Amino acid sequence: MTSLSPARTRLALLALALGGFGIGTTEFVAMGLLPDIARDLLPDLYAYDPDAAIARAGIVISAYAIGVVIGAPTIAAVSARYPRKALLTVLAVAFTLGTAASALAPTFETVVAARVLAGLPHGAYFGVAALAAADLMGPGRRGRAVAFVLSGLTIANVVGVPVITWVGQQAGWRLAYLGVAGIFALTTAAIALLVPRSPGDPAATVRRELAAFGRPAVWFALATGALGFGGFFAVYSYVSPLATEVTGTAEGFVPLALIVLGLGMTAGNVVGGRMADAGAMPAVFRLFGAFAGALLLLALTASTVPGLLAGLFLVGATAAAISPAIQTRLMDVAGDSQTIAAAVNHSALNLGNSLGAFLGGAVIAAGWGYLAPTWVGLALCVPGVLAAVAGWAVTRVPTDDAVPSLAAEGDRIAARARS
């Protein structure tokens, strides 16, 4: 990659973050529009049992997550050797088409299928964009590079998701998704114009990338992320009925609740990136404890407006802070399989998305109420922490095939890519 001025570097990073903004909007907008989606696509069930219809509409969220789980390792393994700018452009086009298809699909089943297709580029985009951002920012700043790309996703929860949710509530959820497709079209143009040419790894092969899955520490890191974000999405997927049915607010209050949660995610992402650069595993342990505390606060105080807003802010902040720490940890323990390590984190997080949405919907459908998903999230923290402990333990063993100074190795790979 050629040397860039600071201004050009910032513009390139902003173009990468714009993709994250679009992804955050397309991924999370369904949370605030589940009642509208259920009312439109499942009218008979909604008329008979609104709670069951909303719980079933949660499949739309799970479908996108399934697309991410499938697409991230597949695309990353096959495409690691290709130039990053061209690959990012293709992925942005795929997002545009998949999101437009989600808006235009005529039935519940076809919308679910379109959401699976729309999710396929998600993990690969974040993985490749994180490597490109790390290349732009330089050695020793991988956590902050990951956080910068993810900042688009967290800012989406402050601006994009509430605005698109409001549009969907006023003009219909289909128009909301068409608006998101427009964001991806703008992302495509921004990447093409602002991101410098960057080679892939010519030595990368599918076999080398997939070798990451032979490392136990990789699996434990993935499990940690999936379980942690499973707890987050158990709450986030049902923010709308939590605010209206438990706190007793009007439907128009939901966008404000989403803005507060998004502000928490934005703040937490910045903190998490810096904590990850100081030490990924210590950051994971500290942040899981904070996340559990935030969930407990929300569970105990969500019946009041101040309690709901404070709880959502802290849940968003602590959950978002975990993500750069987990991704940095994966890059530390994956050896030469950097592309797939950077991408597959998003498979794990979206497996957590699917798990959280499913379990949250299950407890609601069982009649346990709209506060029950918060307790599900708290329960998922326990196996999440155990997975983190196990991952830490296997890399403490001297014979583990992860090299002693993995963070330095990751920086060496980034430096080699720049040369």
PDB file of N, CA, C and O in Angstrom, residues 200-259:
ATOM      1  N   GLY A 200      -3.890  -8.519  -1.357  1.00  0.00           N
ATOM      2  CA  GLY A 200      -4.189  -9.565  -0.405  1.00  0.00           C
ATOM      3  C   GLY A 200      -2.898 -10.267  -0.025  1.00  0.00           C
ATOM      4  O   GLY A 200      -1.796  -9.739  -0.209  1.00  0.00           O
ATOM      5  N   ASP A 201      -3.020 -11.449   0.497  1.00  0.00           N
ATOM      6  CA  ASP A 201      -1.850 -12.243   0.861  1.00  0.00           C
ATOM      7  C   ASP A 201      -1.640 -13.292  -0.226  1.00  0.00           C
ATOM      8  O   ASP A 201      -2.377 -14.274  -0.295  1.00  0.00           O
ATOM      9  N   PRO A 202      -0.641 -13.104  -1.115  1.00  0.00           N
ATOM     10  CA  PRO A 202      -0.462 -14.039  -2.224  1.00  0.00           C
ATOM     11  C   PRO A 202      -0.131 -15.454  -1.773  1.00  0.00           C
ATOM     12  O   PRO A 202      -0.315 -16.407  -2.532  1.00  0.00           O
ATOM     13  N   ALA A 203       0.362 -15.604  -0.551  1.00  0.00           N
ATOM     14  CA  ALA A 203       0.690 -16.938  -0.043  1.00  0.00           C
ATOM     15  C   ALA A 203      -0.508 -17.633   0.589  1.00  0.00           C
ATOM     16  O   ALA A 203      -0.427 -18.793   0.990  1.00  0.00           O
ATOM     17  N   ALA A 204      -1.630 -16.910   0.696  1.00  0.00           N
ATOM     18  CA  ALA A 204      -2.796 -17.481   1.367  1.00  0.00           C
ATOM     19  C   ALA A 204      -3.409 -18.591   0.522  1.00  0.00           C
ATOM     20  O   ALA A 204      -3.506 -18.496  -0.700  1.00  0.00           O
ATOM     21  N   THR A 205      -3.819 -19.641   1.178  1.00  0.00           N
ATOM     22  CA  THR A 205      -4.560 -20.729   0.544  1.00  0.00           C
ATOM     23  C   THR A 205      -5.747 -21.069   1.435  1.00  0.00           C
ATOM     24  O   THR A 205      -5.764 -20.719   2.628  1.00  0.00           O
ATOM     25  N   VAL A 206      -6.727 -21.727   0.867  1.00  0.00           N
ATOM     26  CA  VAL A 206      -7.879 -22.144   1.661  1.00  0.00           C
ATOM     27  C   VAL A 206      -7.423 -23.036   2.815  1.00  0.00           C
ATOM     28  O   VAL A 206      -7.873 -22.891   3.953  1.00  0.00           O
ATOM     29  N   ARG A 207      -6.478 -23.929   2.523  1.00  0.00           N
ATOM     30  CA  ARG A 207      -6.011 -24.849   3.560  1.00  0.00           C
ATOM     31  C   ARG A 207      -5.334 -24.092   4.690  1.00  0.00           C
ATOM     32  O   ARG A 207      -5.551 -24.399   5.869  1.00  0.00           O
ATOM     33  N   ARG A 208      -4.502 -23.091   4.347  1.00  0.00           N
ATOM     34  CA  ARG A 208      -3.813 -22.345   5.396  1.00  0.00           C
ATOM     35  C   ARG A 208      -4.790 -21.552   6.244  1.00  0.00           C
ATOM     36  O   ARG A 208      -4.660 -21.489   7.471  1.00  0.00           O
ATOM     37  N   GLU A 209      -5.777 -20.936   5.610  1.00  0.00           N
ATOM     38  CA  GLU A 209      -6.751 -20.168   6.370  1.00  0.00           C
ATOM     39  C   GLU A 209      -7.574 -21.072   7.289  1.00  0.00           C
ATOM     40  O   GLU A 209      -7.813 -20.749   8.453  1.00  0.00           O
ATOM     41  N   LEU A 210      -7.987 -22.220   6.766  1.00  0.00           N
ATOM     42  CA  LEU A 210      -8.795 -23.138   7.569  1.00  0.00           C
ATOM     43  C   LEU A 210      -8.001 -23.789   8.697  1.00  0.00           C
ATOM     44  O   LEU A 210      -8.593 -24.345   9.633  1.00  0.00           O
ATOM     45  N   ALA A 211      -6.666 -23.707   8.628  1.00  0.00           N
ATOM     46  CA  ALA A 211      -5.846 -24.278   9.697  1.00  0.00           C
ATOM     47  C   ALA A 211      -6.124 -23.615  11.043  1.00  0.00           C
ATOM     48  O   ALA A 211      -5.843 -24.191  12.097  1.00  0.00           O
ATOM     49  N   ALA A 212      -6.691 -22.419  11.015  1.00  0.00           N
ATOM     50  CA  ALA A 212      -7.032 -21.751  12.277  1.00  0.00           C
ATOM     51  C   ALA A 212      -7.962 -22.605  13.118  1.00  0.00           C
ATOM     52  O   ALA A 212      -7.901 -22.578  14.357  1.00  0.00           O
ATOM     53  N   PHE A 213      -8.819 -23.382  12.463  1.00  0.00           N
ATOM     54  CA  PHE A 213      -9.791 -24.170  13.203  1.00  0.00           C
ATOM     55  C   PHE A 213      -9.174 -25.394  13.868  1.00  0.00           C
ATOM     56  O   PHE A 213      -9.854 -26.117  14.595  1.00  0.00           O
ATOM     57  N   GLY A 214      -7.886 -25.624  13.622  1.00  0.00           N
ATOM     58  CA  GLY A 214      -7.179 -26.683  14.330  1.00  0.00           C
ATOM     59  C   GLY A 214      -6.590 -26.231  15.651  1.00  0.00           C
ATOM     60  O   GLY A 214      -5.969 -27.026  16.363  1.00  0.00           O
ATOM     61  N   ARG A 215      -6.786 -24.983  16.010  1.00  0.00           N
ATOM     62  CA  ARG A 215      -6.240 -24.417  17.241  1.00  0.00           C
ATOM     63  C   ARG A 215      -7.344 -24.303  18.294  1.00  0.00           C
ATOM     64  O   ARG A 215      -8.315 -23.569  18.101  1.00  0.00           O
ATOM     65  N   PRO A 216      -7.215 -25.010  19.410  1.00  0.00           N
ATOM     66  CA  PRO A 216      -8.278 -24.955  20.435  1.00  0.00           C
ATOM     67  C   PRO A 216      -8.574 -23.538  20.915  1.00  0.00           C
ATOM     68  O   PRO A 216      -9.735 -23.210  21.196  1.00  0.00           O
ATOM     69  N   ALA A 217      -7.543 -22.708  21.008  1.00  0.00           N
ATOM     70  CA  ALA A 217      -7.769 -21.355  21.513  1.00  0.00           C
ATOM     71  C   ALA A 217      -8.699 -20.565  20.607  1.00  0.00           C
ATOM     72  O   ALA A 217      -9.446 -19.696  21.075  1.00  0.00           O
ATOM     73  N   VAL A 218      -8.671 -20.850  19.300  1.00  0.00           N
ATOM     74  CA  VAL A 218      -9.580 -20.183  18.368  1.00  0.00           C
ATOM     75  C   VAL A 218     -11.019 -20.554  18.690  1.00  0.00           C
ATOM     76  O   VAL A 218     -11.913 -19.696  18.756  1.00  0.00           O
ATOM     77  N   TRP A 219     -11.270 -21.834  18.913  1.00  0.00           N
ATOM     78  CA  TRP A 219     -12.627 -22.283  19.218  1.00  0.00           C
ATOM     79  C   TRP A 219     -13.140 -21.693  20.526  1.00  0.00           C
ATOM     80  O   TRP A 219     -14.321 -21.304  20.623  1.00  0.00           O
ATOM     81  N   PHE A 220     -12.272 -21.620  21.532  1.00  0.00           N
ATOM     82  CA  PHE A 220     -12.716 -21.051  22.803  1.00  0.00           C
ATOM     83  C   PHE A 220     -13.015 -19.556  22.659  1.00  0.00           C
ATOM     84  O   PHE A 220     -13.966 -19.043  23.269  1.00  0.00           O
ATOM     85  N   ALA A 221     -12.217 -18.849  21.865  1.00  0.00           N
ATOM     86  CA  ALA A 221     -12.492 -17.428  21.638  1.00  0.00           C
ATOM     87  C   ALA A 221     -13.822 -17.242  20.908  1.00  0.00           C
ATOM     88  O   ALA A 221     -14.607 -16.337  21.225  1.00  0.00           O
ATOM     89  N   LEU A 222     -14.080 -18.094  19.919  1.00  0.00           N
ATOM     90  CA  LEU A 222     -15.345 -18.018  19.193  1.00  0.00           C
ATOM     91  C   LEU A 222     -16.529 -18.293  20.122  1.00  0.00           C
ATOM     92  O   LEU A 222     -17.564 -17.616  20.050  1.00  0.00           O
ATOM     93  N   ALA A 223     -16.385 -19.295  20.986  1.00  0.00           N
ATOM     94  CA  ALA A 223     -17.463 -19.609  21.925  1.00  0.00           C
ATOM     95  C   ALA A 223     -17.702 -18.451  22.889  1.00  0.00           C
ATOM     96  O   ALA A 223     -18.853 -18.125  23.226  1.00  0.00           O
ATOM     97  N   THR A 224     -16.620 -17.813  23.322  1.00  0.00           N
ATOM     98  CA  THR A 224     -16.758 -16.674  24.232  1.00  0.00           C
ATOM     99  C   THR A 224     -17.566 -15.564  23.576  1.00  0.00           C
ATOM    100  O   THR A 224     -18.495 -15.000  24.179  1.00  0.00           O
ATOM    101  N   GLY A 225     -17.223 -15.232  22.331  1.00  0.00           N
ATOM    102  CA  GLY A 225     -17.944 -14.183  21.632  1.00  0.00           C
ATOM    103  C   GLY A 225     -19.392 -14.549  21.370  1.00  0.00           C
ATOM    104  O   GLY A 225     -20.302 -13.719  21.534  1.00  0.00           O
ATOM    105  N   ALA A 226     -19.641 -15.790  20.955  1.00  0.00           N
ATOM    106  CA  ALA A 226     -21.011 -16.208  20.638  1.00  0.00           C
ATOM    107  C   ALA A 226     -21.906 -16.154  21.873  1.00  0.00           C
ATOM    108  O   ALA A 226     -23.048 -15.680  21.812  1.00  0.00           O
ATOM    109  N   LEU A 227     -21.402 -16.631  22.986  1.00  0.00           N
ATOM    110  CA  LEU A 227     -22.221 -16.651  24.201  1.00  0.00           C
ATOM    111  C   LEU A 227     -22.431 -15.241  24.758  1.00  0.00           C
ATOM    112  O   LEU A 227     -23.533 -14.898  25.204  1.00  0.00           O
ATOM    113  N   GLY A 228     -21.367 -14.432  24.718  1.00  0.00           N
ATOM    114  CA  GLY A 228     -21.513 -13.066  25.191  1.00  0.00           C
ATOM    115  C   GLY A 228     -22.519 -12.286  24.375  1.00  0.00           C
ATOM    116  O   GLY A 228     -23.419 -11.627  24.914  1.00  0.00           O
ATOM    117  N   PHE A 229     -22.400 -12.362  23.054  1.00  0.00           N
ATOM    118  CA  PHE A 229     -23.331 -11.624  22.210  1.00  0.00           C
ATOM    119  C   PHE A 229     -24.693 -12.296  22.134  1.00  0.00           C
ATOM    120  O   PHE A 229     -25.684 -11.649  21.793  1.00  0.00           O
ATOM    121  N   GLY A 230     -24.751 -13.590  22.447  1.00  0.00           N
ATOM    122  CA  GLY A 230     -26.054 -14.208  22.600  1.00  0.00           C
ATOM    123  C   GLY A 230     -26.843 -13.526  23.705  1.00  0.00           C
ATOM    124  O   GLY A 230     -28.037 -13.248  23.568  1.00  0.00           O
ATOM    125  N   GLY A 231     -26.164 -13.236  24.808  1.00  0.00           N
ATOM    126  CA  GLY A 231     -26.807 -12.512  25.895  1.00  0.00           C
ATOM    127  C   GLY A 231     -27.232 -11.116  25.487  1.00  0.00           C
ATOM    128  O   GLY A 231     -28.318 -10.641  25.852  1.00  0.00           O
ATOM    129  N   PHE A 232     -26.396 -10.439  24.705  1.00  0.00           N
ATOM    130  CA  PHE A 232     -26.729  -9.091  24.251  1.00  0.00           C
ATOM    131  C   PHE A 232     -27.952  -9.102  23.340  1.00  0.00           C
ATOM    132  O   PHE A 232     -28.876  -8.305  23.497  1.00  0.00           O
ATOM    133  N   PHE A 233     -27.960 -10.019  22.370  1.00  0.00           N
ATOM    134  CA  PHE A 233     -29.050 -10.030  21.408  1.00  0.00           C
ATOM    135  C   PHE A 233     -30.344 -10.591  21.988  1.00  0.00           C
ATOM    136  O   PHE A 233     -31.424 -10.322  21.443  1.00  0.00           O
ATOM    137  N   ALA A 234     -30.264 -11.358  23.060  1.00  0.00           N
ATOM    138  CA  ALA A 234     -31.490 -11.752  23.740  1.00  0.00           C
ATOM    139  C   ALA A 234     -32.245 -10.513  24.220  1.00  0.00           C
ATOM    140  O   ALA A 234     -33.480 -10.465  24.200  1.00  0.00           O
ATOM    141  N   VAL A 235     -31.483  -9.489  24.625  1.00  0.00           N
ATOM    142  CA  VAL A 235     -32.085  -8.228  25.053  1.00  0.00           C
ATOM    143  C   VAL A 235     -32.421  -7.348  23.854  1.00  0.00           C
ATOM    144  O   VAL A 235     -33.558  -6.859  23.703  1.00  0.00           O
ATOM    145  N   TYR A 236     -31.447  -7.149  22.972  1.00  0.00           N
ATOM    146  CA  TYR A 236     -31.599  -6.183  21.889  1.00  0.00           C
ATOM    147  C   TYR A 236     -32.726  -6.566  20.929  1.00  0.00           C
ATOM    148  O   TYR A 236     -33.446  -5.705  20.412  1.00  0.00           O
ATOM    149  N   SER A 237     -32.908  -7.857  20.685  1.00  0.00           N
ATOM    150  CA  SER A 237     -33.923  -8.288  19.728  1.00  0.00           C
ATOM    151  C   SER A 237     -35.330  -7.886  20.156  1.00  0.00           C
ATOM    152  O   SER A 237     -36.221  -7.761  19.308  1.00  0.00           O
ATOM    153  N   TYR A 238     -35.525  -7.676  21.450  1.00  0.00           N
ATOM    154  CA  TYR A 238     -36.866  -7.410  21.950  1.00  0.00           C
ATOM    155  C   TYR A 238     -36.929  -6.101  22.735  1.00  0.00           C
ATOM    156  O   TYR A 238     -37.706  -5.957  23.683  1.00  0.00           O
ATOM    157  N   VAL A 239     -36.108  -5.137  22.307  1.00  0.00           N
ATOM    158  CA  VAL A 239     -36.127  -3.816  22.938  1.00  0.00           C
ATOM    159  C   VAL A 239     -37.492  -3.164  22.774  1.00  0.00           C
ATOM    160  O   VAL A 239     -38.019  -2.541  23.707  1.00  0.00           O
ATOM    161  N   SER A 240     -38.088  -3.287  21.593  1.00  0.00           N
ATOM    162  CA  SER A 240     -39.362  -2.612  21.342  1.00  0.00           C
ATOM    163  C   SER A 240     -40.452  -3.063  22.314  1.00  0.00           C
ATOM    164  O   SER A 240     -41.047  -2.225  23.012  1.00  0.00           O
ATOM    165  N   PRO A 241     -40.743  -4.371  22.437  1.00  0.00           N
ATOM    166  CA  PRO A 241     -41.766  -4.759  23.417  1.00  0.00           C
ATOM    167  C   PRO A 241     -41.323  -4.579  24.869  1.00  0.00           C
ATOM    168  O   PRO A 241     -42.160  -4.377  25.751  1.00  0.00           O
ATOM    169  N   LEU A 242     -40.002  -4.621  25.132  1.00  0.00           N
ATOM    170  CA  LEU A 242     -39.530  -4.346  26.488  1.00  0.00           C
ATOM    171  C   LEU A 242     -39.914  -2.932  26.898  1.00  0.00           C
ATOM    172  O   LEU A 242     -40.427  -2.700  28.006  1.00  0.00           O
ATOM    173  N   ALA A 243     -39.694  -1.975  25.987  1.00  0.00           N
ATOM    174  CA  ALA A 243     -39.994  -0.579  26.300  1.00  0.00           C
ATOM    175  C   ALA A 243     -41.496  -0.330  26.407  1.00  0.00           C
ATOM    176  O   ALA A 243     -41.954   0.401  27.295  1.00  0.00           O
ATOM    177  N   THR A 244     -42.274  -0.933  25.528  1.00  0.00           N
ATOM    178  CA  THR A 244     -43.710  -0.645  25.516  1.00  0.00           C
ATOM    179  C   THR A 244     -44.496  -1.456  26.542  1.00  0.00           C
ATOM    180  O   THR A 244     -45.434  -0.941  27.162  1.00  0.00           O
ATOM    181  N   GLU A 245     -44.121  -2.724  26.739  1.00  0.00           N
ATOM    182  CA  GLU A 245     -44.915  -3.599  27.603  1.00  0.00           C
ATOM    183  C   GLU A 245     -44.420  -3.628  29.047  1.00  0.00           C
ATOM    184  O   GLU A 245     -45.214  -3.758  29.979  1.00  0.00           O
ATOM    185  N   VAL A 246     -43.103  -3.547  29.269  1.00  0.00           N
ATOM    186  CA  VAL A 246     -42.566  -3.608  30.629  1.00  0.00           C
ATOM    187  C   VAL A 246     -42.450  -2.209  31.224  1.00  0.00           C
ATOM    188  O   VAL A 246     -42.915  -1.949  32.340  1.00  0.00           O
ATOM    189  N   THR A 247     -41.846  -1.299  30.470  1.00  0.00           N
ATOM    190  CA  THR A 247     -41.680   0.068  30.979  1.00  0.00           C
ATOM    191  C   THR A 247     -42.958   0.875  30.825  1.00  0.00           C
ATOM    192  O   THR A 247     -43.190   1.828  31.579  1.00  0.00           O
ATOM    193  N   GLY A 248     -43.778   0.508  29.842  1.00  0.00           N
ATOM    194  CA  GLY A 248     -45.055   1.193  29.658  1.00  0.00           C
ATOM    195  C   GLY A 248     -44.966   2.458  28.836  1.00  0.00           C
ATOM    196  O   GLY A 248     -45.812   3.351  28.966  1.00  0.00           O
ATOM    197  N   THR A 249     -43.965   2.560  27.961  1.00  0.00           N
ATOM    198  CA  THR A 249     -43.834   3.739  27.112  1.00  0.00           C
ATOM    199  C   THR A 249     -44.652   3.572  25.834  1.00  0.00           C
ATOM    200  O   THR A 249     -45.088   2.478  25.484  1.00  0.00           O
ATOM    201  N   ALA A 250     -44.827   4.676  25.112  1.00  0.00           N
ATOM    202  CA  ALA A 250     -45.489   4.630  23.810  1.00  0.00           C
ATOM    203  C   ALA A 250     -44.519   4.081  22.766  1.00  0.00           C
ATOM    204  O   ALA A 250     -43.300   4.077  22.963  1.00  0.00           O
ATOM    205  N   GLU A 251     -45.064   3.614  21.638  1.00  0.00           N
ATOM    206  CA  GLU A 251     -44.224   3.061  20.579  1.00  0.00           C
ATOM    207  C   GLU A 251     -43.217   4.090  20.071  1.00  0.00           C
ATOM    208  O   GLU A 251     -42.099   3.743  19.681  1.00  0.00           O
ATOM    209  N   GLY A 252     -43.604   5.366  20.082  1.00  0.00           N
ATOM    210  CA  GLY A 252     -42.700   6.408  19.618  1.00  0.00           C
ATOM    211  C   GLY A 252     -41.475   6.586  20.490  1.00  0.00           C
ATOM    212  O   GLY A 252     -40.518   7.267  20.089  1.00  0.00           O
ATOM    213  N   PHE A 253     -41.472   5.996  21.692  1.00  0.00           N
ATOM    214  CA  PHE A 253     -40.312   6.082  22.578  1.00  0.00           C
ATOM    215  C   PHE A 253     -39.215   5.109  22.172  1.00  0.00           C
ATOM    216  O   PHE A 253     -38.049   5.293  22.555  1.00  0.00           O
ATOM    217  N   VAL A 254     -39.560   4.090  21.374  1.00  0.00           N
ATOM    218  CA  VAL A 254     -38.594   3.041  21.027  1.00  0.00           C
ATOM    219  C   VAL A 254     -37.349   3.598  20.337  1.00  0.00           C
ATOM    220  O   VAL A 254     -36.227   3.217  20.687  1.00  0.00           O
ATOM    221  N   PRO A 255     -37.487   4.497  19.334  1.00  0.00           N
ATOM    222  CA  PRO A 255     -36.261   5.044  18.733  1.00  0.00           C
ATOM    223  C   PRO A 255     -35.338   5.714  19.743  1.00  0.00           C
ATOM    224  O   PRO A 255     -34.115   5.606  19.629  1.00  0.00           O
ATOM    225  N   LEU A 256     -35.896   6.399  20.746  1.00  0.00           N
ATOM    226  CA  LEU A 256     -35.049   7.026  21.766  1.00  0.00           C
ATOM    227  C   LEU A 256     -34.304   5.961  22.562  1.00  0.00           C
ATOM    228  O   LEU A 256     -33.106   6.121  22.862  1.00  0.00           O
ATOM    229  N   ALA A 257     -34.999   4.886  22.914  1.00  0.00           N
ATOM    230  CA  ALA A 257     -34.338   3.795  23.626  1.00  0.00           C
ATOM    231  C   ALA A 257     -33.201   3.216  22.797  1.00  0.00           C
ATOM    232  O   ALA A 257     -32.116   2.910  23.316  1.00  0.00           O
ATOM    233  N   LEU A 258     -33.415   3.088  21.497  1.00  0.00           N
ATOM    234  CA  LEU A 258     -32.374   2.566  20.610  1.00  0.00           C
ATOM    235  C   LEU A 258     -31.195   3.536  20.506  1.00  0.00           C
ATOM    236  O   LEU A 258     -30.041   3.119  20.414  1.00  0.00           O
ATOM    237  N   ILE A 259     -31.471   4.830  20.507  1.00  0.00           N
ATOM    238  CA  ILE A 259     -30.393   5.826  20.472  1.00  0.00           C
ATOM    239  C   ILE A 259     -29.526   5.702  21.719  1.00  0.00           C
ATOM    240  O   ILE A 259     -28.290   5.711  21.643  1.00  0.00           O
TER     241      ILE A 259
END
